[in-house]
Coordinates of C-alpha atoms (C1' of nucleotides) in Angstrom, one line a residue:
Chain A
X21 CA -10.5 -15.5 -24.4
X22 CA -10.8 -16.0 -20.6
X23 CA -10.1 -12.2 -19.8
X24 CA -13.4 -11.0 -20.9
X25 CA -14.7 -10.6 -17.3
X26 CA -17.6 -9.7 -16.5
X27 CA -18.2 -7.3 -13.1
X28 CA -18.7 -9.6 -10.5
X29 CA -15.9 -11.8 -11.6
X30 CA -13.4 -8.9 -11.8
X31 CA -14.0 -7.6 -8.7
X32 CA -14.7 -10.8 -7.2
X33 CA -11.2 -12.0 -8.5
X34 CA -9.6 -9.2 -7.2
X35 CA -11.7 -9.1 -3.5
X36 CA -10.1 -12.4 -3.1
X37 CA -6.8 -13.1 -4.7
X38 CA -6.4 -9.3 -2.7
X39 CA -8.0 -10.7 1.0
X40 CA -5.4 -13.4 0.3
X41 CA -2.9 -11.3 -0.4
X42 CA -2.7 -9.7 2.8
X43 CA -3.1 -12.5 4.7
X44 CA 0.0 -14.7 3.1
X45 CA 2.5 -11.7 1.8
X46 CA 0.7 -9.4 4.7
X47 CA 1.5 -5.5 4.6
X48 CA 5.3 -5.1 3.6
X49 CA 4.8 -3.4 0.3
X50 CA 2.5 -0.6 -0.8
X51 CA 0.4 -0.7 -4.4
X52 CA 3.3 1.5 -6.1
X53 CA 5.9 -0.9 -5.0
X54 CA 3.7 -3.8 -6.4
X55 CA 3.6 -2.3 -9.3
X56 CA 6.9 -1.8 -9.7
X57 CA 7.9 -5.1 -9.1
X58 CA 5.5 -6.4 -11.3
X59 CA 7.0 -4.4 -13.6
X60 CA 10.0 -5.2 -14.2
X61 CA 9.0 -9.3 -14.0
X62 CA 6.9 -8.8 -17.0
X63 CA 8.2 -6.3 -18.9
X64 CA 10.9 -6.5 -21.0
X65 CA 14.1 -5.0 -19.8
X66 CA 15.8 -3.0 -19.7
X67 CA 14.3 -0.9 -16.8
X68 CA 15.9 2.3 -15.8
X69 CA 14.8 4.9 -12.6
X70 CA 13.4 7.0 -15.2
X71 CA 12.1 4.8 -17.1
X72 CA 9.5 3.1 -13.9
X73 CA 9.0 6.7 -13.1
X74 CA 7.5 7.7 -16.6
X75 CA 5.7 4.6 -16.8
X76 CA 3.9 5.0 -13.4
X77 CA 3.5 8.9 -13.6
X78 CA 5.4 9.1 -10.7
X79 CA 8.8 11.3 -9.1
X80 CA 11.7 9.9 -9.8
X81 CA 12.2 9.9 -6.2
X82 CA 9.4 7.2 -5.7
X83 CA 11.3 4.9 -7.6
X84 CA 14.5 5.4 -5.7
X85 CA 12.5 4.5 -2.4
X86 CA 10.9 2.0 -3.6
X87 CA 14.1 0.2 -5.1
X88 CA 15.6 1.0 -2.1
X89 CA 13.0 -0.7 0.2
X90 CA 12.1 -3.9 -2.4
X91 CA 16.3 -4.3 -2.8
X92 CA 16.7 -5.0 1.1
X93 CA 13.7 -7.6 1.0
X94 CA 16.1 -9.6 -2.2
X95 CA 13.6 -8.4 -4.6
X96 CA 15.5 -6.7 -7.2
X97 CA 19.1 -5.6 -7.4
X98 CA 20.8 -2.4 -8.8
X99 CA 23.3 -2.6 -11.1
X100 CA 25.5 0.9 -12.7
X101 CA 25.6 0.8 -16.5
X102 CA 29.1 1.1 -17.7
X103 CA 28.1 2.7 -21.6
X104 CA 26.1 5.6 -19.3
X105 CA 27.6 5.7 -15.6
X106 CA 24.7 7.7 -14.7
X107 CA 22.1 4.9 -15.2
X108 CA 20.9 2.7 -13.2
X109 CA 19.9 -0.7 -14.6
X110 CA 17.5 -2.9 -12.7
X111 CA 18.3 -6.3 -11.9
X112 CA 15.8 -9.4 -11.5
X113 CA 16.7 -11.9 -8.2
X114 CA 15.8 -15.5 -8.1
X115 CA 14.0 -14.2 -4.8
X116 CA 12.0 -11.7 -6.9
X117 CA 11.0 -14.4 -9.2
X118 CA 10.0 -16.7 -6.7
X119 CA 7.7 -13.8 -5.1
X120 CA 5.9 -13.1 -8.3
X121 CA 5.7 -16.9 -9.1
X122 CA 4.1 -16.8 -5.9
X123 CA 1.2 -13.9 -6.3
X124 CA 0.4 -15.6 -9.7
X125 CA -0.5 -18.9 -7.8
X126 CA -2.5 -17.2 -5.4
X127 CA -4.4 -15.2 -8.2
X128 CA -4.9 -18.4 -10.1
X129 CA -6.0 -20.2 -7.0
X130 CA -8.8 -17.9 -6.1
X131 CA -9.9 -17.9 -9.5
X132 CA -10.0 -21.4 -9.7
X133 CA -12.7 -21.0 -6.0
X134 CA -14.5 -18.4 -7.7
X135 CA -15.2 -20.3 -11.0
X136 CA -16.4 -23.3 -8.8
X137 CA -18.5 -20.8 -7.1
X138 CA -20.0 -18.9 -9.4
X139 CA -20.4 -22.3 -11.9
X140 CA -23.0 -23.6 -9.1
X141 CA -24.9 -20.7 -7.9
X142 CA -24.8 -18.0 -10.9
Chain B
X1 CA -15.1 -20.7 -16.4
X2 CA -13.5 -17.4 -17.3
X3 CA -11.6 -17.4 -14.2
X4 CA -9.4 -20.5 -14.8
X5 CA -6.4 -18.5 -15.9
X6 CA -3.2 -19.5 -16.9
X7 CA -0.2 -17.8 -15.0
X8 CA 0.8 -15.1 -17.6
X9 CA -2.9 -14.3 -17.8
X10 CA -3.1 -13.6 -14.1
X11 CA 0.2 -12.3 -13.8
X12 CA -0.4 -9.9 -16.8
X13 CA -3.8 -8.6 -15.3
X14 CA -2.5 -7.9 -12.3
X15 CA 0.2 -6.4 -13.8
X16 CA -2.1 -3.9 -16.0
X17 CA -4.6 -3.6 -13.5
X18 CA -2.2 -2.6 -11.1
X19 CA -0.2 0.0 -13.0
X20 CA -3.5 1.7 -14.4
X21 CA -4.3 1.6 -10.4
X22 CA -1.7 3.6 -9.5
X23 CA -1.6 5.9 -12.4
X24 CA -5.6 7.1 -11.8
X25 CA -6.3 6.4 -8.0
X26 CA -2.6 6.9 -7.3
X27 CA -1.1 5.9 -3.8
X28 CA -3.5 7.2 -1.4
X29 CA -4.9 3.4 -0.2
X30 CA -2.2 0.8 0.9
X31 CA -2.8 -3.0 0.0
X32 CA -4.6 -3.7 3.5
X33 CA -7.1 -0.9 2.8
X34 CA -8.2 -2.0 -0.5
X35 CA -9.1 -5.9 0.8
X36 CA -10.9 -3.8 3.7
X37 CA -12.7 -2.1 1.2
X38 CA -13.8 -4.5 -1.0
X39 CA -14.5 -6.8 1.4
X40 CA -17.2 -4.5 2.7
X41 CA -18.5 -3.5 -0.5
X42 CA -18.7 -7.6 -1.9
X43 CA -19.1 -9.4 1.4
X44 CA -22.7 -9.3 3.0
X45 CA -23.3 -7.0 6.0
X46 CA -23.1 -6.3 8.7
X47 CA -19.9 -5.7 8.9
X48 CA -17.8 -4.8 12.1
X49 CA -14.2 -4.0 13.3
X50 CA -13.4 -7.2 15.2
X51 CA -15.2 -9.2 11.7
X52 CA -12.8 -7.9 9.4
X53 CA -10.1 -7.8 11.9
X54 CA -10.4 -11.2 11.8
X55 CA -11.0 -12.1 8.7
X56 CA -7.8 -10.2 7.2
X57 CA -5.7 -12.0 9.9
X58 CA -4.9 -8.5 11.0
X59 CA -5.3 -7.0 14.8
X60 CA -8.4 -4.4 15.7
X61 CA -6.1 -0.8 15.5
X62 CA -5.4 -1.9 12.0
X63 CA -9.0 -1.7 11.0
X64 CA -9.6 1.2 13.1
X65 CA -6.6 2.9 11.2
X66 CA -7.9 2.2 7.8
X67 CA -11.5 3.2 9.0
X68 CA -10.4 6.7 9.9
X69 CA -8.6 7.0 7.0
X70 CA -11.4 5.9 4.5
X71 CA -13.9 7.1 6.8
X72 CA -12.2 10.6 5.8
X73 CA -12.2 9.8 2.5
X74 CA -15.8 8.8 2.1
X75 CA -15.9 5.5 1.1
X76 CA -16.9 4.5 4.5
X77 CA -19.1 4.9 7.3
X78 CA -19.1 4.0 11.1
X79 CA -22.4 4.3 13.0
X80 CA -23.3 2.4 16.2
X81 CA -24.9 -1.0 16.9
X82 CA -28.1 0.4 19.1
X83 CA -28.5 -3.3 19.5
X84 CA -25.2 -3.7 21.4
X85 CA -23.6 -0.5 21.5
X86 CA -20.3 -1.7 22.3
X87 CA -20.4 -2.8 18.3
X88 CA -19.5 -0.5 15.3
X89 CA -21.2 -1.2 12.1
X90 CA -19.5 0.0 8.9
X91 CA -22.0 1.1 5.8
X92 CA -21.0 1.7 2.9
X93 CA -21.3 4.9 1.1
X94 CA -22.4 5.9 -2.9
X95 CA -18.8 8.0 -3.3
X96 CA -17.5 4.2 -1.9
X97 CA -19.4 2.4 -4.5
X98 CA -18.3 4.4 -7.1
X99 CA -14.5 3.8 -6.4
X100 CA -15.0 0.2 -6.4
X101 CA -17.0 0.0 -9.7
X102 CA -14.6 2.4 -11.0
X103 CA -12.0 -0.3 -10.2
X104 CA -13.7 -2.9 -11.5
X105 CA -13.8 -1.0 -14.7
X106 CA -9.9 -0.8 -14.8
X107 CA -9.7 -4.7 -14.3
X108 CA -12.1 -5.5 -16.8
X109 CA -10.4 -2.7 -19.7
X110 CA -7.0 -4.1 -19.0
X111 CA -7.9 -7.2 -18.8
X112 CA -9.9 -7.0 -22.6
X113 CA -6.4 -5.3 -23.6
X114 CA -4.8 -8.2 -22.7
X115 CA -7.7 -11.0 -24.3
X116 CA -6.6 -9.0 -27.5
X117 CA -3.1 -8.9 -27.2
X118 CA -2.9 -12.6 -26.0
X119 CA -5.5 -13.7 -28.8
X120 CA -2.9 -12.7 -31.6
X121 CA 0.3 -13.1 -30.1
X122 CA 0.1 -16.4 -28.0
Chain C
dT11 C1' -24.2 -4.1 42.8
dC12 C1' -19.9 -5.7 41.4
dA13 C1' -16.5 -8.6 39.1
dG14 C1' -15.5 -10.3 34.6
dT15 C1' -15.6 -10.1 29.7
dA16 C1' -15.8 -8.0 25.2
dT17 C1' -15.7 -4.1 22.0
dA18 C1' -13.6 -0.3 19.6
dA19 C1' -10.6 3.4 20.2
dT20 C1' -6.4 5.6 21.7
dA21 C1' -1.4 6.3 23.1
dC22 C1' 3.3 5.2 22.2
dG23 C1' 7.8 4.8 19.8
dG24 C1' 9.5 3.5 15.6
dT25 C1' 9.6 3.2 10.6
dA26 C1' 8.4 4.4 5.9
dC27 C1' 6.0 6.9 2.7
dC28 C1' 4.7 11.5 0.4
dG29 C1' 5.9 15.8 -2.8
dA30 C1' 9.2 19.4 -3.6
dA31 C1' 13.6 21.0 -3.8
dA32 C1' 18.5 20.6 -3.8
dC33 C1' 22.5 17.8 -4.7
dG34 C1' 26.6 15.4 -6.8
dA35 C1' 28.2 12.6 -10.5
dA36 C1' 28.4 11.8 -15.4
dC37 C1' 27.9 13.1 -20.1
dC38 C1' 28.2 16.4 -24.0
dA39 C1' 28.9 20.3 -27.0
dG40 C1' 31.5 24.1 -27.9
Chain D
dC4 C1' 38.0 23.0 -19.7
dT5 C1' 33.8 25.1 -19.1
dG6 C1' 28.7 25.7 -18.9
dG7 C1' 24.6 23.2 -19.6
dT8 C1' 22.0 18.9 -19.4
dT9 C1' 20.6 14.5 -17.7
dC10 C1' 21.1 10.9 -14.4
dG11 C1' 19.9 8.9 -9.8
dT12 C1' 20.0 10.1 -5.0
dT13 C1' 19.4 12.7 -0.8
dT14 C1' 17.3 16.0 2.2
dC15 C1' 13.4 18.4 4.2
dG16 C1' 9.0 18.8 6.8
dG17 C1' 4.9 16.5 7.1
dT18 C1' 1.8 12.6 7.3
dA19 C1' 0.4 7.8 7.9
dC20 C1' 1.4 3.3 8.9
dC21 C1' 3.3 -0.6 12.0
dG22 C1' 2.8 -3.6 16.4
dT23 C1' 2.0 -3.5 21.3
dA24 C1' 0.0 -2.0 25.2
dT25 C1' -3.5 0.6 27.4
dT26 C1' -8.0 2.9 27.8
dA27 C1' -13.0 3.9 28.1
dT28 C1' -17.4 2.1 27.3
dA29 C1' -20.8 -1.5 27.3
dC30 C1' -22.7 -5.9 28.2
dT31 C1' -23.3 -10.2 31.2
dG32 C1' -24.0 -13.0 35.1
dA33 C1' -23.7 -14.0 39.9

DNA sequence: TCAGTATAATACGGTACCGAAACGAACCAG
DNA sequence: CTGGTTCGTTTCGGTACCGTATTATACTGA
């Protein structure tokens, strides 16, 4: 059961995996737009504008924005459904993928630093 | 070790964490300003602008920005270095240490969520 | 005292976000 | 075909961020 964390782990885990965070994907998406993202990686689809919206207790506009902005970095894609022409269907990317894929290694790695750490001097 | 996680474990807590995030605090602290913050509030003192500036890989306005902005807020404080008073030393405040704890507390309910999801259906 | 260096803050133009409101397009019921 | 509803998007004024360049203040050493 390696998610029963304790304080200093969980907010160690997330001072570093966050520091690191910043420094390899840097500043080009805000906490909402993260959350979206992760959103539709891990959730099973299908995911609508309303849908993120509800889940995040956000305006529908938010969503809009943020596909808007995350869809011109490759991240996800919007595709019309044809049974309801007023839905949007979000899409998954290879490049989206590849992004999360990415935030999961850096998670995982400074996990892996802090266990070393906190194994020798706690 | 608790922090040796397996990629859907660490994608799936950031996932949680994230979402509960943005659905208490909401969007008013971008990615940068979180790993500011908890690098002041985990990190040892003293902390100073060019220190975290460095640090986050980030130029000096940046940290300035997000001091003002947190500064305003009150999970920060600035006061002067009387030792070299061309230094800024930044102190933490109680309303600052209750933010992080109170994020430390969403990490570590999401991530029990997720030991007892995981722990009957993986 | 007088350069030279270092610190944090500020100015600038540009971009993107925010919430609230209005909008057009698509469905649906009568 | 007409009025009401549900979509997602757009617009609005305002605010905050971005990177770069510049500023004011403070220390240092000749």
């Amino acid at each position: 059961m390696p998610l029963d964390l304790r304080p200093s782990e969980a907010l160690g885990l997330w001072h570093a995996a966050t520091l690191e965070h910043v420094r390899v994907i840097g500043p080009d998406l805000t906490i909402r737009q993260l959350a979206i993202l992760l959103h539709i990686y891990l959730a099973p689809p299908p995911h609508t504008v309303r849908g993120l919206a509800a889940m995040l207790g956000v305006t529908k506009p938010v969503i809009t924005r943020a596909l808007d902005t995350m869809g011109h970095m490759g991240l996800v894609r919007r595709v019309r459904d044809d049974r309801d022409r007023r839905n949007v269907i979000i899409k998954r990317t290879v490049d989206g993928a590849l992004f999360v894929e990415k935030l999961g290694d850096i998670i995982i790695a400074e996990g892996r630093k802090l266990a070393l750490a906190e194994g020798s001097g706690a």
